[in-house]
Amino acid sequence: MTYSRTVELEGHIIDSGTMQQCFAAIMELGGTFEVEQFDVGTRKDETSYCRMVVTAEEEPTLQSIIHELHQNGAMLTNPRDATLEAAPADQVVPPGFYSTTNHPTAVRYNGEWLEVERVEMDCAIVVDPGGEEGTAEPRAYTKVLNAIEEDDLVVVGETGIRVRPPERPRDASGPFGFMQGGVSAERPSESTIREVAEEIEATHESGGNVLVVVGPAVIHAGAGEDLARLVRAGFVDALSAGNGFATHDIERNLYGTSLGVDVDTLEHPRKGHKHHIYTISEVIRHGGIAEAVEAGVITDGVMYECVENDVPYVLAGSIRDDGPLPDTITDAVEAQDAIREQAHEADLVLMLSTLLHSVAVGNCLPSTTKTVCVDINPATVTQLLDRGSSQAIGMVTDIGTFVPTLAEFLIEETP
């Protein structure tokens, strides 16, 4: 006995490689397929359509294939409403709940498609039916598992779910068309940085939100002053970092060192290895970064500019942190929620030399958010993409060159 289902694909499914991925998934998982209809878009503004019957010898095999196709944007024909089950307790989801991707998603409820709000990967989808007397419209939104409440109506299985992965345009136009090649250290760095600057400027002029995710290497490499200039000039709307970045940025202002090394001369001053802990103790003494700025202790740097220009920042802590600074969020769940709020507000994210924070923020981003990850270590860039942030563009280059060049393009050339 065989089992089969009919699925449909529509969009730029050839240019984006979607069809190839779907065909490969079917064969690798032990199924077969028969294409019933295939309409090819012959112009740049035309999409393609494919309808095919997928067959497998066993029903679990077919379900595995349908799951994989679903992640690539395939839709079952004659869709039914999504299956909803009430959460049995706080932080407990029903078995077989639908785990989200970071792609735009909709669920079918009462015959209508509801766009899922606050899309991010590895969440549950909760449906709110609306007011008892019909005064509120039904809605669907994501929830992380620790936020699930008893009796939440959670989507179970994959029936009535529509996923739309991002599509690659047929030319270099469109969002990030200039960087369609993924990760590379071979591109002309200056021209690529100019393109990034133009995207940031366009986001800024349209009233969008630019989030910068940054690691201590920015300070170690001597790029802190230029990042501070970008904050001061209004090109950074939010900052996400850790205790280490803020500590070394403030250490640079107080002592001229970063992790005990003079950023300008690369010399190791006497007792320089203690500068970071002295810095932390000084900020603790004043009650926090903003208080130290107000007291005139901190007079320069990225954190100083954030305080002076009302740029919100999240400092997420880790088990390795010295101190930490009073502003550091040491509760992991609280830190995740703070990062999540930043990520959902962002229209463009610039990740600078930080693996852990880049992955953390990347996990919270929908695939529609433009993302640029810059690091001298290719593993940092590729790991972000491997974790599911398919929209991220990787640049393997020296952060000490990237940030000053970016600041030059944005500040010197802005009218």
CSV table of C-alpha atoms in Angstrom, one decimal:
chain,number,residue,atom,x,y,z
A,1,MET,CA,0.0,0.0,0.0
A,2,THR,CA,1.2,3.5,-0.8
A,3,TYR,CA,0.3,6.9,0.6
A,4,SER,CA,0.2,10.1,-1.3
A,5,ARG,CA,-0.6,13.9,-0.9
A,6,THR,CA,-0.7,16.7,-3.5
A,7,VAL,CA,1.3,19.8,-2.8
A,8,GLU,CA,1.7,23.2,-4.6
A,9,LEU,CA,4.6,25.5,-4.9
A,10,GLU,CA,4.4,29.1,-6.2
A,11,GLY,CA,6.7,32.0,-6.5
A,12,HIS,CA,10.3,32.4,-7.8
A,13,ILE,CA,10.7,28.7,-7.1
A,14,ILE,CA,13.3,28.1,-9.8
A,15,ASP,CA,15.6,31.1,-9.1
A,16,SER,CA,15.5,30.5,-5.4
A,17,GLY,CA,16.3,26.8,-5.8
A,18,THR,CA,13.1,25.9,-4.0
A,19,MET,CA,12.1,23.3,-6.5
A,20,GLN,CA,15.5,21.6,-6.5
A,21,GLN,CA,15.4,21.5,-2.6
A,22,CYS,CA,12.0,19.9,-2.7
A,23,PHE,CA,12.8,17.3,-5.3
A,24,ALA,CA,16.0,16.4,-3.4
A,25,ALA,CA,14.1,16.2,0.0
A,26,ILE,CA,11.5,13.8,-1.5
A,27,MET,CA,14.1,11.4,-2.9
A,28,GLU,CA,16.5,11.5,0.1
A,29,LEU,CA,13.6,10.7,2.5
A,30,GLY,CA,12.5,7.7,0.4
A,31,GLY,CA,9.6,9.1,-1.5
A,32,THR,CA,8.7,9.7,-5.2
A,33,PHE,CA,6.9,12.5,-7.0
A,34,GLU,CA,4.9,13.1,-10.1
A,35,VAL,CA,4.6,16.7,-11.5
A,36,GLU,CA,1.0,17.3,-12.6
A,37,GLN,CA,1.4,20.9,-13.6
A,38,PHE,CA,4.4,23.2,-14.1
A,39,ASP,CA,4.0,26.8,-15.2
A,40,VAL,CA,7.3,28.7,-15.7
A,41,GLY,CA,7.4,32.4,-15.3
A,42,THR,CA,9.1,33.7,-18.4
A,43,ARG,CA,9.6,37.4,-17.4
A,44,LYS,CA,11.3,38.9,-14.3
A,45,ASP,CA,8.0,39.9,-12.8
A,46,GLU,CA,6.4,36.6,-13.3
A,47,THR,CA,6.3,33.7,-10.8
A,48,SER,CA,6.2,30.0,-11.4
A,49,TYR,CA,3.8,27.3,-10.2
A,50,CYS,CA,4.2,23.6,-9.6
A,51,ARG,CA,1.7,21.0,-8.5
A,52,MET,CA,2.9,17.5,-7.7
A,53,VAL,CA,1.8,14.3,-6.1
A,54,VAL,CA,4.2,13.0,-3.4
A,55,THR,CA,4.1,9.3,-2.7
A,56,ALA,CA,5.7,7.0,0.0
A,57,GLU,CA,5.4,3.4,1.0
A,58,GLU,CA,4.6,4.2,4.6
A,59,GLU,CA,2.6,7.0,6.1
A,60,PRO,CA,5.3,8.2,8.6
A,61,THR,CA,7.7,8.5,5.7
A,62,LEU,CA,5.1,10.6,3.8
A,63,GLN,CA,4.6,12.8,6.9
A,64,SER,CA,8.4,13.4,7.2
A,65,ILE,CA,8.5,14.4,3.5
A,66,ILE,CA,5.5,16.7,3.8
A,67,HIS,CA,7.1,18.3,6.8
A,68,GLU,CA,10.3,19.0,4.9
A,69,LEU,CA,8.4,20.4,1.9
A,70,HIS,CA,6.4,22.6,4.2
A,71,GLN,CA,9.5,24.2,5.5
A,72,ASN,CA,10.4,25.1,1.9
A,73,GLY,CA,7.0,26.8,1.3
A,74,ALA,CA,5.0,23.9,-0.2
A,75,MET,CA,1.3,23.9,0.5
A,76,LEU,CA,-1.1,21.0,0.6
A,77,THR,CA,-4.0,21.4,-1.8
A,78,ASN,CA,-7.4,22.0,-0.4
A,79,PRO,CA,-6.0,23.3,3.0
A,80,ARG,CA,-8.0,22.7,6.2
A,81,ASP,CA,-8.1,24.8,9.3
A,82,ALA,CA,-5.2,24.4,11.7
A,83,THR,CA,-5.6,21.9,14.6
A,84,LEU,CA,-5.7,23.6,18.0
A,85,GLU,CA,-5.2,22.1,21.4
A,86,ALA,CA,-5.3,23.7,24.8
A,87,ALA,CA,-2.0,23.8,26.7
A,88,PRO,CA,-2.4,21.5,29.7
A,89,ALA,CA,-0.4,23.7,32.1
A,90,ASP,CA,1.9,26.8,32.2
A,91,GLN,CA,5.1,26.2,30.1
A,92,VAL,CA,3.7,22.9,28.8
A,93,VAL,CA,2.7,22.5,25.1
A,94,PRO,CA,0.6,19.7,23.7
A,95,PRO,CA,2.5,16.8,22.1
A,96,GLY,CA,3.1,17.3,18.4
A,97,PHE,CA,2.9,21.1,18.6
A,98,TYR,CA,4.0,23.0,15.5
A,99,SER,CA,7.6,24.4,16.0
A,100,THR,CA,8.0,27.6,13.9
A,101,THR,CA,10.6,28.6,11.4
A,102,ASN,CA,11.7,32.2,11.1
A,103,HIS,CA,9.8,32.7,7.8
A,104,PRO,CA,6.6,34.6,7.4
A,105,THR,CA,3.8,32.2,8.4
A,106,ALA,CA,0.0,32.1,8.4
A,107,VAL,CA,-2.4,29.7,10.0
A,108,ARG,CA,-5.9,28.9,8.8
A,109,TYR,CA,-8.7,29.5,11.3
A,110,ASN,CA,-12.4,29.4,10.6
A,111,GLY,CA,-11.7,29.4,6.9
A,112,GLU,CA,-9.5,32.5,7.0
A,113,TRP,CA,-5.7,32.9,6.9
A,114,LEU,CA,-4.3,34.7,10.0
A,115,GLU,CA,-0.7,36.1,9.6
A,116,VAL,CA,1.4,35.0,12.6
A,117,GLU,CA,2.7,38.0,14.6
A,118,ARG,CA,6.2,38.3,15.9
A,119,VAL,CA,7.6,35.4,13.8
A,120,GLU,CA,10.8,33.8,15.0
A,121,MET,CA,12.2,30.3,15.0
A,122,ASP,CA,11.6,27.5,17.5
A,123,CYS,CA,8.4,28.9,19.0
A,124,ALA,CA,4.8,27.7,19.4
A,125,ILE,CA,1.9,29.4,17.6
A,126,VAL,CA,-1.0,30.5,19.8
A,127,VAL,CA,-4.4,31.4,18.3
A,128,ASP,CA,-6.6,33.9,20.1
A,129,PRO,CA,-10.2,33.5,18.9
A,130,GLY,CA,-11.1,37.0,19.8
A,131,GLY,CA,-13.7,38.4,22.1
A,132,GLU,CA,-16.6,36.3,23.3
A,133,GLU,CA,-19.1,38.6,21.6
A,134,GLY,CA,-17.0,39.0,18.5
A,135,THR,CA,-15.7,42.4,19.5
A,136,ALA,CA,-12.1,41.5,18.8
A,137,GLU,CA,-10.6,40.0,15.7
A,138,PRO,CA,-8.9,36.5,16.0
A,139,ARG,CA,-5.1,36.6,15.9
A,140,ALA,CA,-2.2,34.3,15.8
A,141,TYR,CA,1.2,34.9,17.4
A,142,THR,CA,4.3,33.1,18.5
A,143,LYS,CA,5.2,32.3,22.1
A,144,VAL,CA,8.4,30.8,23.5
A,145,LEU,CA,7.8,27.7,25.5
A,146,ASN,CA,8.5,29.3,28.9
A,147,ALA,CA,5.7,31.9,28.1
A,148,ILE,CA,3.0,29.3,27.4
A,149,GLU,CA,0.0,29.6,29.7
A,150,GLU,CA,-2.5,27.0,30.7
A,151,ASP,CA,-5.4,26.8,28.2
A,152,ASP,CA,-3.5,28.7,25.4
A,153,LEU,CA,-4.8,27.4,22.1
A,154,VAL,CA,-1.6,26.0,20.5
A,155,VAL,CA,-1.3,24.9,16.9
A,156,VAL,CA,-0.6,21.2,16.6
A,157,GLY,CA,0.7,19.4,13.5
A,158,GLU,CA,1.1,21.1,10.2
A,159,THR,CA,-2.4,21.2,8.8
A,160,GLY,CA,-3.6,24.7,7.9
A,161,ILE,CA,-0.1,26.3,8.1
A,162,ARG,CA,1.4,28.3,5.3
A,163,VAL,CA,5.1,29.2,5.3
A,164,ARG,CA,6.7,31.7,2.8
A,165,PRO,CA,10.6,31.4,2.7
A,166,PRO,CA,12.4,34.5,1.3
A,167,GLU,CA,12.9,34.4,-2.5
A,168,ARG,CA,16.0,35.3,-4.4
A,169,PRO,CA,15.3,38.0,-7.0
A,170,ARG,CA,16.1,37.4,-10.6
A,171,ASP,CA,18.6,40.2,-10.7
A,172,ALA,CA,20.7,42.3,-8.3
A,173,SER,CA,17.9,44.6,-7.5
A,174,GLY,CA,15.7,44.3,-4.4
A,175,PRO,CA,16.8,43.9,-0.8
A,176,PHE,CA,20.4,43.0,-0.5
A,177,GLY,CA,20.6,42.0,-4.1
A,178,PHE,CA,24.2,43.2,-4.2
A,179,MET,CA,25.2,40.5,-1.7
A,180,GLN,CA,23.4,37.5,-2.9
A,181,GLY,CA,26.4,35.2,-2.8
A,182,GLY,CA,26.3,34.4,0.9
A,183,VAL,CA,29.7,34.2,2.7
A,184,SER,CA,32.9,35.4,1.0
A,185,ALA,CA,36.2,36.9,1.7
A,186,GLU,CA,36.9,37.5,-2.0
A,187,ARG,CA,34.6,40.5,-2.7
A,188,PRO,CA,36.1,44.0,-3.0
A,189,SER,CA,35.6,45.0,0.7
A,190,GLU,CA,35.4,48.8,0.1
A,191,SER,CA,32.6,48.5,-2.5
A,192,THR,CA,30.7,46.0,-0.4
A,193,ILE,CA,31.0,48.2,2.7
A,194,ARG,CA,29.7,51.1,0.6
A,195,GLU,CA,26.6,49.0,-0.3
A,196,VAL,CA,26.1,48.2,3.4
A,197,ALA,CA,26.3,51.9,4.2
A,198,GLU,CA,23.7,52.7,1.6
A,199,GLU,CA,21.3,50.2,3.1
A,200,ILE,CA,21.8,51.6,6.6
A,201,GLU,CA,21.3,55.2,5.3
A,202,ALA,CA,18.2,54.1,3.4
A,203,THR,CA,16.8,52.4,6.6
A,204,HIS,CA,17.6,55.5,8.6
A,205,GLU,CA,16.0,57.9,6.1
A,206,SER,CA,12.8,55.8,6.0
A,207,GLY,CA,12.4,55.9,9.7
A,208,GLY,CA,13.5,52.2,10.1
A,209,ASN,CA,15.4,50.7,13.0
A,210,VAL,CA,19.1,49.7,12.9
A,211,LEU,CA,20.2,47.3,15.6
A,212,VAL,CA,24.0,46.8,16.1
A,213,VAL,CA,25.1,43.6,17.8
A,214,VAL,CA,28.7,44.0,18.9
A,215,GLY,CA,31.5,42.1,20.7
A,216,PRO,CA,34.6,43.2,22.6
A,217,ALA,CA,36.8,42.7,19.5
A,218,VAL,CA,35.5,46.0,18.1
A,219,ILE,CA,37.2,47.8,21.0
A,220,HIS,CA,40.3,45.6,20.9
A,221,ALA,CA,40.7,46.3,17.2
A,222,GLY,CA,40.5,50.1,17.7
A,223,ALA,CA,37.1,50.5,16.1
A,224,GLY,CA,35.3,51.7,19.2
A,225,GLU,CA,35.7,55.5,18.4
A,226,ASP,CA,34.2,55.0,14.9
A,227,LEU,CA,31.2,53.0,16.3
A,228,ALA,CA,30.7,55.8,18.8
A,229,ARG,CA,30.7,58.3,15.9
A,230,LEU,CA,27.9,56.2,14.2
A,231,VAL,CA,25.9,56.3,17.4
A,232,ARG,CA,26.4,60.0,17.8
A,233,ALA,CA,25.4,60.6,14.2
A,234,GLY,CA,22.1,58.7,14.6
A,235,PHE,CA,22.8,55.7,12.5
A,236,VAL,CA,22.4,53.2,15.5
A,237,ASP,CA,18.9,52.9,17.0
A,238,ALA,CA,19.7,50.1,19.4
A,239,LEU,CA,22.7,48.2,20.7
A,240,SER,CA,22.9,44.6,21.8
A,241,ALA,CA,26.1,43.4,23.5
A,242,GLY,CA,27.5,41.7,26.6
A,243,ASN,CA,29.2,42.7,29.8
A,244,GLY,CA,32.6,42.4,28.1
A,245,PHE,CA,32.0,44.9,25.4
A,246,ALA,CA,30.7,47.6,27.7
A,247,THR,CA,33.5,47.0,30.2
A,248,HIS,CA,36.3,47.3,27.6
A,249,ASP,CA,34.6,50.3,26.0
A,250,ILE,CA,34.5,52.1,29.3
A,251,GLU,CA,38.0,50.9,30.2
A,252,ARG,CA,39.2,52.4,26.9
A,253,ASN,CA,37.8,55.8,28.1
A,254,LEU,CA,39.1,55.6,31.6
A,255,TYR,CA,42.6,54.0,31.1
A,256,GLY,CA,43.2,54.1,27.3
A,257,THR,CA,43.4,50.3,27.3
A,258,SER,CA,41.2,47.3,26.2
A,259,LEU,CA,41.8,44.2,28.2
A,260,GLY,CA,44.9,45.8,29.6
A,261,VAL,CA,46.5,46.6,26.2
A,262,ASP,CA,47.0,50.2,25.0
A,263,VAL,CA,44.8,50.3,21.9
A,264,ASP,CA,47.0,52.9,20.2
A,265,THR,CA,50.5,51.6,21.0
A,266,LEU,CA,49.7,48.0,21.7
A,267,GLU,CA,51.9,48.2,24.9
A,268,HIS,CA,51.0,46.5,28.1
A,269,PRO,CA,51.0,49.2,30.9
A,270,ARG,CA,51.9,48.2,34.4
A,271,LYS,CA,48.8,46.7,36.2
A,272,GLY,CA,47.0,47.0,32.8
A,273,HIS,CA,45.5,43.5,33.4
A,274,LYS,CA,43.6,45.0,36.4
A,275,HIS,CA,42.0,47.9,34.4
A,276,HIS,CA,38.9,46.0,33.4
A,277,ILE,CA,38.0,45.1,37.1
A,278,TYR,CA,38.9,48.6,38.2
A,279,THR,CA,36.5,49.8,35.5
A,280,ILE,CA,33.7,47.6,36.7
A,281,SER,CA,34.1,48.6,40.3
A,282,GLU,CA,34.0,52.3,39.3
A,283,VAL,CA,30.7,51.9,37.5
A,284,ILE,CA,29.3,49.8,40.4
A,285,ARG,CA,30.3,52.6,42.7
A,286,HIS,CA,28.2,55.1,40.8
A,287,GLY,CA,25.2,52.7,40.4
A,288,GLY,CA,25.4,52.1,36.6
A,289,ILE,CA,26.6,53.4,33.3
A,290,ALA,CA,24.1,56.2,33.0
A,291,GLU,CA,24.9,57.4,36.5
A,292,ALA,CA,28.7,57.3,35.8
A,293,VAL,CA,28.1,59.4,32.7
A,294,GLU,CA,26.0,61.9,34.6
A,295,ALA,CA,28.8,62.1,37.3
A,296,GLY,CA,31.4,62.9,34.6
A,297,VAL,CA,33.3,59.7,35.1
A,298,ILE,CA,32.6,58.3,31.7
A,299,THR,CA,33.2,61.0,29.1
A,300,ASP,CA,33.6,59.2,25.8
A,301,GLY,CA,33.0,55.9,23.9
A,302,VAL,CA,30.1,53.9,22.6
A,303,MET,CA,28.3,53.4,25.9
A,304,TYR,CA,28.7,57.2,26.6
A,305,GLU,CA,27.2,58.0,23.3
A,306,CYS,CA,24.3,55.6,23.8
A,307,VAL,CA,23.5,57.3,27.1
A,308,GLU,CA,23.9,60.8,25.7
A,309,ASN,CA,21.8,60.1,22.6
A,310,ASP,CA,19.1,58.0,24.3
A,311,VAL,CA,20.0,54.9,22.3
A,312,PRO,CA,18.6,51.8,24.2
A,313,TYR,CA,21.0,49.0,24.9
A,314,VAL,CA,20.8,45.4,26.2
A,315,LEU,CA,23.8,43.9,27.9
A,316,ALA,CA,23.2,40.2,28.2
A,317,GLY,CA,25.4,38.4,30.8
A,318,SER,CA,27.2,35.1,30.7
A,319,ILE,CA,28.7,32.7,33.2
A,320,ARG,CA,32.2,34.2,32.4
A,321,ASP,CA,31.4,37.8,33.4
A,322,ASP,CA,33.5,39.7,35.9
A,323,GLY,CA,31.5,42.0,38.1
A,324,PRO,CA,29.3,42.3,36.2
A,325,LEU,CA,28.4,45.9,35.4
A,326,PRO,CA,25.1,46.8,37.1
A,327,ASP,CA,23.4,47.2,33.7
A,328,THR,CA,24.1,43.6,32.7
A,329,ILE,CA,21.1,41.3,32.7
A,330,THR,CA,22.2,38.2,34.5
A,331,ASP,CA,18.9,36.2,34.3
A,332,ALA,CA,19.1,34.2,31.1
A,333,VAL,CA,15.4,34.2,30.4
A,334,GLU,CA,15.1,37.9,31.1
A,335,ALA,CA,18.0,38.6,28.8
A,336,GLN,CA,16.4,36.5,26.1
A,337,ASP,CA,13.2,38.5,26.4
A,338,ALA,CA,15.1,41.8,26.2
A,339,ILE,CA,17.0,40.7,23.1
A,340,ARG,CA,13.7,39.5,21.6
A,341,GLU,CA,12.2,42.9,22.0
A,342,GLN,CA,15.1,44.5,20.2
A,343,ALA,CA,15.1,42.0,17.4
A,344,HIS,CA,11.4,42.4,16.7
A,345,GLU,CA,11.8,46.2,16.3
A,346,ALA,CA,14.8,45.9,14.0
A,347,ASP,CA,14.6,46.5,10.2
A,348,LEU,CA,18.4,46.0,9.7
A,349,VAL,CA,20.8,44.2,11.9
A,350,LEU,CA,24.6,44.7,11.8
A,351,MET,CA,26.5,42.0,13.7
A,352,LEU,CA,30.1,42.9,14.5
A,353,SER,CA,32.6,40.2,15.7
A,354,THR,CA,30.5,38.3,18.3
A,355,LEU,CA,29.5,34.7,17.8
A,356,LEU,CA,27.3,34.1,20.8
A,357,HIS,CA,25.4,37.4,20.6
A,358,SER,CA,25.0,37.1,16.8
A,359,VAL,CA,23.5,33.6,17.1
A,360,ALA,CA,21.3,34.7,20.0
A,361,VAL,CA,19.9,37.7,18.1
A,362,GLY,CA,19.7,35.8,14.9
A,363,ASN,CA,17.5,33.2,16.5
A,364,CYS,CA,15.0,35.9,17.3
A,365,LEU,CA,14.9,37.5,13.9
A,366,PRO,CA,12.3,36.8,11.1
A,367,SER,CA,13.8,35.9,7.8
A,368,THR,CA,12.6,39.2,6.3
A,369,THR,CA,15.0,41.3,8.4
A,370,LYS,CA,18.1,42.4,6.6
A,371,THR,CA,21.2,41.1,8.4
A,372,VAL,CA,24.9,41.6,7.9
A,373,CYS,CA,27.4,39.6,9.9
A,374,VAL,CA,31.0,40.7,9.9
A,375,ASP,CA,33.9,38.8,11.4
A,376,ILE,CA,37.5,37.9,10.6
A,377,ASN,CA,36.7,34.3,11.5
A,378,PRO,CA,34.6,32.6,8.8
A,379,ALA,CA,33.3,30.1,11.3
A,380,THR,CA,31.3,32.8,13.1
A,381,VAL,CA,29.6,33.8,9.9
A,382,THR,CA,28.9,30.3,8.6
A,383,GLN,CA,27.6,29.2,12.0
A,384,LEU,CA,25.0,31.9,12.0
A,385,LEU,CA,23.8,30.8,8.6
A,386,ASP,CA,23.9,27.1,9.7
A,387,ARG,CA,21.7,27.9,12.7
A,388,GLY,CA,18.9,28.9,10.4
A,389,SER,CA,19.4,32.6,9.7
A,390,SER,CA,19.2,32.2,6.0
A,391,GLN,CA,18.7,35.9,5.4
A,392,ALA,CA,22.1,36.8,6.9
A,393,ILE,CA,24.8,38.0,4.6
A,394,GLY,CA,28.4,37.2,5.7
A,395,MET,CA,31.5,39.3,5.3
A,396,VAL,CA,34.8,37.8,6.4
A,397,THR,CA,37.0,40.8,7.0
A,398,ASP,CA,38.9,42.8,9.7
A,399,ILE,CA,36.5,44.6,12.0
A,400,GLY,CA,39.1,47.2,12.6
A,401,THR,CA,38.9,48.1,8.9
A,402,PHE,CA,35.1,47.6,8.4
A,403,VAL,CA,33.8,49.9,11.1
A,404,PRO,CA,36.0,53.0,10.3
A,405,THR,CA,35.3,52.6,6.5
A,406,LEU,CA,31.6,52.3,7.2
A,407,ALA,CA,31.7,55.4,9.4
A,408,GLU,CA,33.6,57.3,6.7
A,409,PHE,CA,30.9,56.4,4.1
A,410,LEU,CA,28.0,57.2,6.3
A,411,ILE,CA,29.2,60.3,8.1
A,412,GLU,CA,31.5,62.0,5.6
A,413,GLU,CA,29.1,61.5,2.6
A,414,THR,CA,25.8,62.2,4.4
A,415,PRO,CA,24.6,65.8,3.5
